[in-house]
Each structure stands twice: as structure tokens, then as C-alpha cells.
Amino acid sequence: MISKKMVQALNKQLNNELYSAYLYLAMSSFTTYIGLKGAANWFMVQYQEEMVHAMKFYDYVLSQGQHSQLEAIAVPPAEYGTLLSMFEQTLKHEQFITKCINDLMDLAIKEKDHATQIFLQWFVTEQIEEEGNDNDIICQLKLVGDSPQALMMLDKELATRVFTPPAPAVQ
Ligand code: FEO
């Protein structure tokens, strides 16, 4: 049986994932506003992915016979600077999320909660991809430097990202 402490920690992560979605929605709005529609698409896909992550926590808590205590979602920044700065902020945020997932896994191991460990495994793998994507784009943006033409070409590439719903965490 899942512990109360574990449920509270999972609910906290539900909130973190909802904040992630909110953050990327704000970034999508900002990049549309500054004329980078490809980047706006990339952040909108990221928003959709984060909503799926949030719902995985929501569904898992219910599958364990518990329910989610929903809390207020923090307000994301309104301004983000350059696209390079935005992706650096994105990477920093994802590194924070990775730490949160690792802390959850540590708690599940400590509590000998095998079901939650299996559930969290999907997120451990997902975070490798999340950070990897950000690192790749940061490298490309550093190569772009101050060239508007190169930035527009990269923006076209970011426009090709498509949302693909991930496999369910609870099989
Ligand atoms: Fe749900 Fe981007 O971590």
C-alpha cells in the first residue's frame, strides 16, 4: 500500500509538471510575439508533453486508491530575453525536474514501494531525453550567434516538431 508521504510527494510533482506546462505555454506565447513561430511551435509541443506528464501523476495516484490535492500553480515569467537564454532557462528547469524525479525515486526506494519505482522509471528515462533535447538546441543556438539568417533557419527546423503522445506510464 502506498504511504501518505509518497502520495503527498507525487501530488507535489503533479504541481511541478503543471507548472512546467504553464511555463512552456508562456514561452510559446512570448516566441510567437517576437516572431519566432517555429520556436513557438516547439514550446507548444513541450506544453502538450508536460500536460501528459502531469496526467500520468494524476492517474497513478488514483490507481493507488488515493486522490490528488490540487494546489495553486506558480506564475511563470512574462519576459525571456533571447532564444538562447530561453533554452538555457528551459534546461535549468528540466535539471530541477530531474532532481525532483530522483528525489521521488529515492523516497520510493526507501519505502520499498516497488509499484511507484516502476511508475517513476518512465520519468527517469524521459528526463534524459528532455535535457538532451535542450542541450542540442543550446549548441545549435551558440553556433547561430548573431546571424539572423541562421536563426530563421533554425526556427524553421523547430517548426517541424510534432506532438506524439507517449506510451502510458501505468500499463
Ligand atoms: Fe515533465 Fe519536462 O518534465
PDB file of C-alpha atoms and ligand atoms in Angstrom:
ATOM      1  CA  MET A   1       0.000   0.000   0.000  1.00  0.00           C
ATOM      2  CA  ILE A   2       1.248   3.467  -0.901  1.00  0.00           C
ATOM      3  CA  SER A   3       2.183   5.733   2.024  1.00  0.00           C
ATOM      4  CA  LYS A   4       0.644   9.124   2.740  1.00  0.00           C
ATOM      5  CA  LYS A   5       4.093  10.690   2.426  1.00  0.00           C
ATOM      6  CA  MET A   6       4.564   9.151  -1.033  1.00  0.00           C
ATOM      7  CA  VAL A   7       1.127  10.396  -2.183  1.00  0.00           C
ATOM      8  CA  GLN A   8       1.963  13.918  -0.979  1.00  0.00           C
ATOM      9  CA  ALA A   9       5.284  13.827  -2.841  1.00  0.00           C
ATOM     10  CA  LEU A  10       3.589  12.588  -6.036  1.00  0.00           C
ATOM     11  CA  ASN A  11       0.980  15.336  -5.748  1.00  0.00           C
ATOM     12  CA  LYS A  12       3.766  17.904  -5.392  1.00  0.00           C
ATOM     13  CA  GLN A  13       5.261  16.570  -8.635  1.00  0.00           C
ATOM     14  CA  LEU A  14       1.849  16.820 -10.318  1.00  0.00           C
ATOM     15  CA  ASN A  15       2.014  20.520  -9.466  1.00  0.00           C
ATOM     16  CA  ASN A  16       5.600  20.767 -10.784  1.00  0.00           C
ATOM     17  CA  GLU A  17       4.526  19.216 -14.093  1.00  0.00           C
ATOM     18  CA  LEU A  18       1.552  21.594 -14.348  1.00  0.00           C
ATOM     19  CA  TYR A  19       3.938  24.494 -13.723  1.00  0.00           C
ATOM     20  CA  SER A  20       6.224  23.116 -16.461  1.00  0.00           C
ATOM     21  CA  ALA A  21       3.254  23.146 -18.858  1.00  0.00           C
ATOM     22  CA  TYR A  22       2.357  26.690 -17.785  1.00  0.00           C
ATOM     23  CA  LEU A  23       5.984  27.831 -18.240  1.00  0.00           C
ATOM     24  CA  TYR A  24       6.219  26.430 -21.777  1.00  0.00           C
ATOM     25  CA  LEU A  25       2.825  27.849 -22.703  1.00  0.00           C
ATOM     26  CA  ALA A  26       4.106  31.285 -21.619  1.00  0.00           C
ATOM     27  CA  MET A  27       7.298  30.728 -23.641  1.00  0.00           C
ATOM     28  CA  SER A  28       5.217  29.747 -26.682  1.00  0.00           C
ATOM     29  CA  SER A  29       3.239  32.960 -26.347  1.00  0.00           C
ATOM     30  CA  PHE A  30       6.434  35.018 -25.988  1.00  0.00           C
ATOM     31  CA  THR A  31       8.183  33.445 -29.003  1.00  0.00           C
ATOM     32  CA  THR A  32       5.068  33.966 -31.161  1.00  0.00           C
ATOM     33  CA  TYR A  33       5.083  37.606 -30.043  1.00  0.00           C
ATOM     34  CA  ILE A  34       8.740  38.139 -31.047  1.00  0.00           C
ATOM     35  CA  GLY A  35       8.202  36.493 -34.463  1.00  0.00           C
ATOM     36  CA  LEU A  36       9.782  33.072 -33.878  1.00  0.00           C
ATOM     37  CA  LYS A  37       6.863  30.865 -34.860  1.00  0.00           C
ATOM     38  CA  GLY A  38       8.974  27.708 -35.131  1.00  0.00           C
ATOM     39  CA  ALA A  39      10.206  28.104 -31.558  1.00  0.00           C
ATOM     40  CA  ALA A  40       6.611  28.860 -30.532  1.00  0.00           C
ATOM     41  CA  ASN A  41       5.599  25.519 -32.039  1.00  0.00           C
ATOM     42  CA  TRP A  42       8.436  23.753 -30.175  1.00  0.00           C
ATOM     43  CA  PHE A  43       7.305  25.221 -26.842  1.00  0.00           C
ATOM     44  CA  MET A  44       3.650  24.425 -27.606  1.00  0.00           C
ATOM     45  CA  VAL A  45       4.575  20.771 -28.192  1.00  0.00           C
ATOM     46  CA  GLN A  46       6.534  20.881 -24.923  1.00  0.00           C
ATOM     47  CA  TYR A  47       3.443  22.273 -23.190  1.00  0.00           C
ATOM     48  CA  GLN A  48       1.399  19.325 -24.515  1.00  0.00           C
ATOM     49  CA  GLU A  49       4.035  16.858 -23.317  1.00  0.00           C
ATOM     50  CA  GLU A  50       4.046  18.390 -19.834  1.00  0.00           C
ATOM     51  CA  MET A  51       0.262  18.080 -19.608  1.00  0.00           C
ATOM     52  CA  VAL A  52       0.663  14.359 -20.368  1.00  0.00           C
ATOM     53  CA  HIS A  53       3.331  14.116 -17.643  1.00  0.00           C
ATOM     54  CA  ALA A  54       1.004  15.825 -15.168  1.00  0.00           C
ATOM     55  CA  MET A  55      -1.861  13.473 -16.031  1.00  0.00           C
ATOM     56  CA  LYS A  56       0.382  10.444 -15.548  1.00  0.00           C
ATOM     57  CA  PHE A  57       0.864  11.514 -11.901  1.00  0.00           C
ATOM     58  CA  TYR A  58      -2.845  12.283 -11.574  1.00  0.00           C
ATOM     59  CA  ASP A  59      -3.830   8.846 -12.920  1.00  0.00           C
ATOM     60  CA  TYR A  60      -1.195   6.966 -10.925  1.00  0.00           C
ATOM     61  CA  VAL A  61      -2.319   8.458  -7.599  1.00  0.00           C
ATOM     62  CA  LEU A  62      -5.911   7.420  -8.428  1.00  0.00           C
ATOM     63  CA  SER A  63      -4.745   3.927  -9.428  1.00  0.00           C
ATOM     64  CA  GLN A  64      -3.321   3.591  -5.901  1.00  0.00           C
ATOM     65  CA  GLY A  65      -6.738   4.327  -4.364  1.00  0.00           C
ATOM     66  CA  GLN A  66      -5.816   7.915  -3.422  1.00  0.00           C
ATOM     67  CA  HIS A  67      -6.684  11.315  -4.857  1.00  0.00           C
ATOM     68  CA  SER A  68      -4.763  14.456  -5.762  1.00  0.00           C
ATOM     69  CA  GLN A  69      -4.828  17.543  -3.579  1.00  0.00           C
ATOM     70  CA  LEU A  70      -4.542  20.274  -6.222  1.00  0.00           C
ATOM     71  CA  GLU A  71      -2.597  23.391  -5.319  1.00  0.00           C
ATOM     72  CA  ALA A  72      -2.024  26.815  -6.896  1.00  0.00           C
ATOM     73  CA  ILE A  73       0.294  26.880  -9.902  1.00  0.00           C
ATOM     74  CA  ALA A  74       3.129  29.423  -9.717  1.00  0.00           C
ATOM     75  CA  VAL A  75       3.157  32.275 -12.231  1.00  0.00           C
ATOM     76  CA  PRO A  76       5.865  31.934 -14.926  1.00  0.00           C
ATOM     77  CA  PRO A  77       7.959  34.943 -16.018  1.00  0.00           C
ATOM     78  CA  ALA A  78       6.459  37.284 -18.646  1.00  0.00           C
ATOM     79  CA  GLU A  79       9.728  38.086 -20.484  1.00  0.00           C
ATOM     80  CA  TYR A  80      12.513  35.695 -21.508  1.00  0.00           C
ATOM     81  CA  GLY A  81      15.218  37.537 -23.480  1.00  0.00           C
ATOM     82  CA  THR A  82      16.931  35.830 -26.427  1.00  0.00           C
ATOM     83  CA  LEU A  83      16.076  32.361 -27.719  1.00  0.00           C
ATOM     84  CA  LEU A  84      19.416  31.097 -26.390  1.00  0.00           C
ATOM     85  CA  SER A  85      18.552  32.460 -22.964  1.00  0.00           C
ATOM     86  CA  MET A  86      15.116  30.792 -23.171  1.00  0.00           C
ATOM     87  CA  PHE A  87      16.615  27.385 -23.878  1.00  0.00           C
ATOM     88  CA  GLU A  88      19.182  27.874 -21.107  1.00  0.00           C
ATOM     89  CA  GLN A  89      16.279  28.618 -18.740  1.00  0.00           C
ATOM     90  CA  THR A  90      14.470  25.548 -20.127  1.00  0.00           C
ATOM     91  CA  LEU A  91      17.485  23.322 -19.451  1.00  0.00           C
ATOM     92  CA  LYS A  92      17.832  24.713 -15.928  1.00  0.00           C
ATOM     93  CA  HIS A  93      14.157  23.990 -15.284  1.00  0.00           C
ATOM     94  CA  GLU A  94      14.453  20.443 -16.634  1.00  0.00           C
ATOM     95  CA  GLN A  95      17.517  19.841 -14.437  1.00  0.00           C
ATOM     96  CA  PHE A  96      15.340  20.869 -11.479  1.00  0.00           C
ATOM     97  CA  ILE A  97      12.628  18.422 -12.624  1.00  0.00           C
ATOM     98  CA  THR A  98      15.227  15.651 -12.949  1.00  0.00           C
ATOM     99  CA  LYS A  99      16.260  16.293  -9.345  1.00  0.00           C
ATOM    100  CA  CYS A 100      12.602  16.140  -8.261  1.00  0.00           C
ATOM    101  CA  ILE A 101      12.144  12.791 -10.044  1.00  0.00           C
ATOM    102  CA  ASN A 102      15.353  11.456  -8.485  1.00  0.00           C
ATOM    103  CA  ASP A 103      14.175  12.559  -5.025  1.00  0.00           C
ATOM    104  CA  LEU A 104      10.837  10.793  -5.619  1.00  0.00           C
ATOM    105  CA  MET A 105      12.672   7.643  -6.674  1.00  0.00           C
ATOM    106  CA  ASP A 106      14.878   7.838  -3.552  1.00  0.00           C
ATOM    107  CA  LEU A 107      11.741   8.030  -1.408  1.00  0.00           C
ATOM    108  CA  ALA A 108      10.083   5.103  -3.248  1.00  0.00           C
ATOM    109  CA  ILE A 109      13.249   3.005  -2.724  1.00  0.00           C
ATOM    110  CA  LYS A 110      13.448   3.998   0.950  1.00  0.00           C
ATOM    111  CA  GLU A 111       9.826   2.981   1.438  1.00  0.00           C
ATOM    112  CA  LYS A 112      10.292  -0.273  -0.534  1.00  0.00           C
ATOM    113  CA  ASP A 113       7.420   0.942  -2.756  1.00  0.00           C
ATOM    114  CA  HIS A 114       8.104  -1.170  -5.840  1.00  0.00           C
ATOM    115  CA  ALA A 115       4.998  -0.086  -7.766  1.00  0.00           C
ATOM    116  CA  THR A 116       5.962   3.589  -7.525  1.00  0.00           C
ATOM    117  CA  GLN A 117       9.534   2.771  -8.518  1.00  0.00           C
ATOM    118  CA  ILE A 118       8.243   1.108 -11.712  1.00  0.00           C
ATOM    119  CA  PHE A 119       5.961   4.098 -12.357  1.00  0.00           C
ATOM    120  CA  LEU A 120       8.823   6.590 -11.877  1.00  0.00           C
ATOM    121  CA  GLN A 121      11.187   4.665 -14.150  1.00  0.00           C
ATOM    122  CA  TRP A 122       9.400   6.139 -17.190  1.00  0.00           C
ATOM    123  CA  PHE A 123      10.160   9.651 -15.917  1.00  0.00           C
ATOM    124  CA  VAL A 124      13.833   8.855 -15.228  1.00  0.00           C
ATOM    125  CA  THR A 125      14.187   7.876 -18.902  1.00  0.00           C
ATOM    126  CA  GLU A 126      12.096  10.822 -20.107  1.00  0.00           C
ATOM    127  CA  GLN A 127      14.317  13.322 -18.284  1.00  0.00           C
ATOM    128  CA  ILE A 128      17.384  12.054 -20.181  1.00  0.00           C
ATOM    129  CA  GLU A 129      15.570  12.969 -23.413  1.00  0.00           C
ATOM    130  CA  GLU A 130      14.296  16.288 -22.053  1.00  0.00           C
ATOM    131  CA  GLU A 131      17.749  17.516 -21.040  1.00  0.00           C
ATOM    132  CA  GLY A 132      19.328  16.092 -24.220  1.00  0.00           C
ATOM    133  CA  ASN A 133      16.898  17.997 -26.469  1.00  0.00           C
ATOM    134  CA  ASP A 134      17.638  21.260 -24.669  1.00  0.00           C
ATOM    135  CA  ASN A 135      21.412  20.710 -24.809  1.00  0.00           C
ATOM    136  CA  ASP A 136      21.240  20.037 -28.576  1.00  0.00           C
ATOM    137  CA  ILE A 137      19.298  23.233 -29.260  1.00  0.00           C
ATOM    138  CA  ILE A 138      21.587  25.300 -26.996  1.00  0.00           C
ATOM    139  CA  CYS A 139      24.601  24.031 -29.001  1.00  0.00           C
ATOM    140  CA  GLN A 140      22.887  24.996 -32.269  1.00  0.00           C
ATOM    141  CA  LEU A 141      21.936  28.437 -30.945  1.00  0.00           C
ATOM    142  CA  LYS A 142      25.541  29.066 -29.899  1.00  0.00           C
ATOM    143  CA  LEU A 143      26.605  28.270 -33.477  1.00  0.00           C
ATOM    144  CA  VAL A 144      23.932  30.644 -34.802  1.00  0.00           C
ATOM    145  CA  GLY A 145      25.489  33.506 -32.805  1.00  0.00           C
ATOM    146  CA  ASP A 146      24.293  36.897 -34.047  1.00  0.00           C
ATOM    147  CA  SER A 147      23.233  35.731 -37.528  1.00  0.00           C
ATOM    148  CA  PRO A 148      19.515  36.499 -38.168  1.00  0.00           C
ATOM    149  CA  GLN A 149      19.561  34.240 -41.265  1.00  0.00           C
ATOM    150  CA  ALA A 150      20.881  31.260 -39.277  1.00  0.00           C
ATOM    151  CA  LEU A 151      18.341  31.957 -36.528  1.00  0.00           C
ATOM    152  CA  MET A 152      15.485  31.915 -39.062  1.00  0.00           C
ATOM    153  CA  MET A 153      16.775  28.600 -40.474  1.00  0.00           C
ATOM    154  CA  LEU A 154      16.880  27.066 -37.002  1.00  0.00           C
ATOM    155  CA  ASP A 155      13.403  28.468 -36.328  1.00  0.00           C
ATOM    156  CA  LYS A 156      12.155  26.604 -39.429  1.00  0.00           C
ATOM    157  CA  GLU A 157      13.610  23.394 -38.015  1.00  0.00           C
ATOM    158  CA  LEU A 158      11.889  23.965 -34.648  1.00  0.00           C
ATOM    159  CA  ALA A 159       8.618  24.373 -36.592  1.00  0.00           C
ATOM    160  CA  THR A 160       8.783  20.697 -37.629  1.00  0.00           C
ATOM    161  CA  ARG A 161       8.425  19.312 -34.087  1.00  0.00           C
ATOM    162  CA  VAL A 162       5.217  17.300 -33.741  1.00  0.00           C
ATOM    163  CA  PHE A 163       3.473  16.228 -30.544  1.00  0.00           C
ATOM    164  CA  THR A 164       3.424  12.439 -30.192  1.00  0.00           C
ATOM    165  CA  PRO A 165       1.526  11.144 -27.164  1.00  0.00           C
ATOM    166  CA  PRO A 166       3.920   8.998 -25.077  1.00  0.00           C
ATOM    167  CA  ALA A 167       3.147   5.423 -24.032  1.00  0.00           C
ATOM    168  CA  PRO A 168       1.137   5.132 -20.814  1.00  0.00           C
ATOM    169  CA  ALA A 169       3.240   5.015 -17.613  1.00  0.00           C
ATOM    170  CA  VAL A 170       0.804   2.597 -15.956  1.00  0.00           C
ATOM    171  CA  GLN A 171       0.473  -0.415 -18.273  1.00  0.00           C
TER     172      GLN A 171
HETATM  173 FE1  FEO B   1       7.787  16.832 -17.308  1.00  0.00          FE
HETATM  174 FE2  FEO B   1       9.810  18.461 -18.805  1.00  0.00          FE
HETATM  175  O1  FEO B   1       9.482  17.331 -17.413  1.00  0.00           O
END
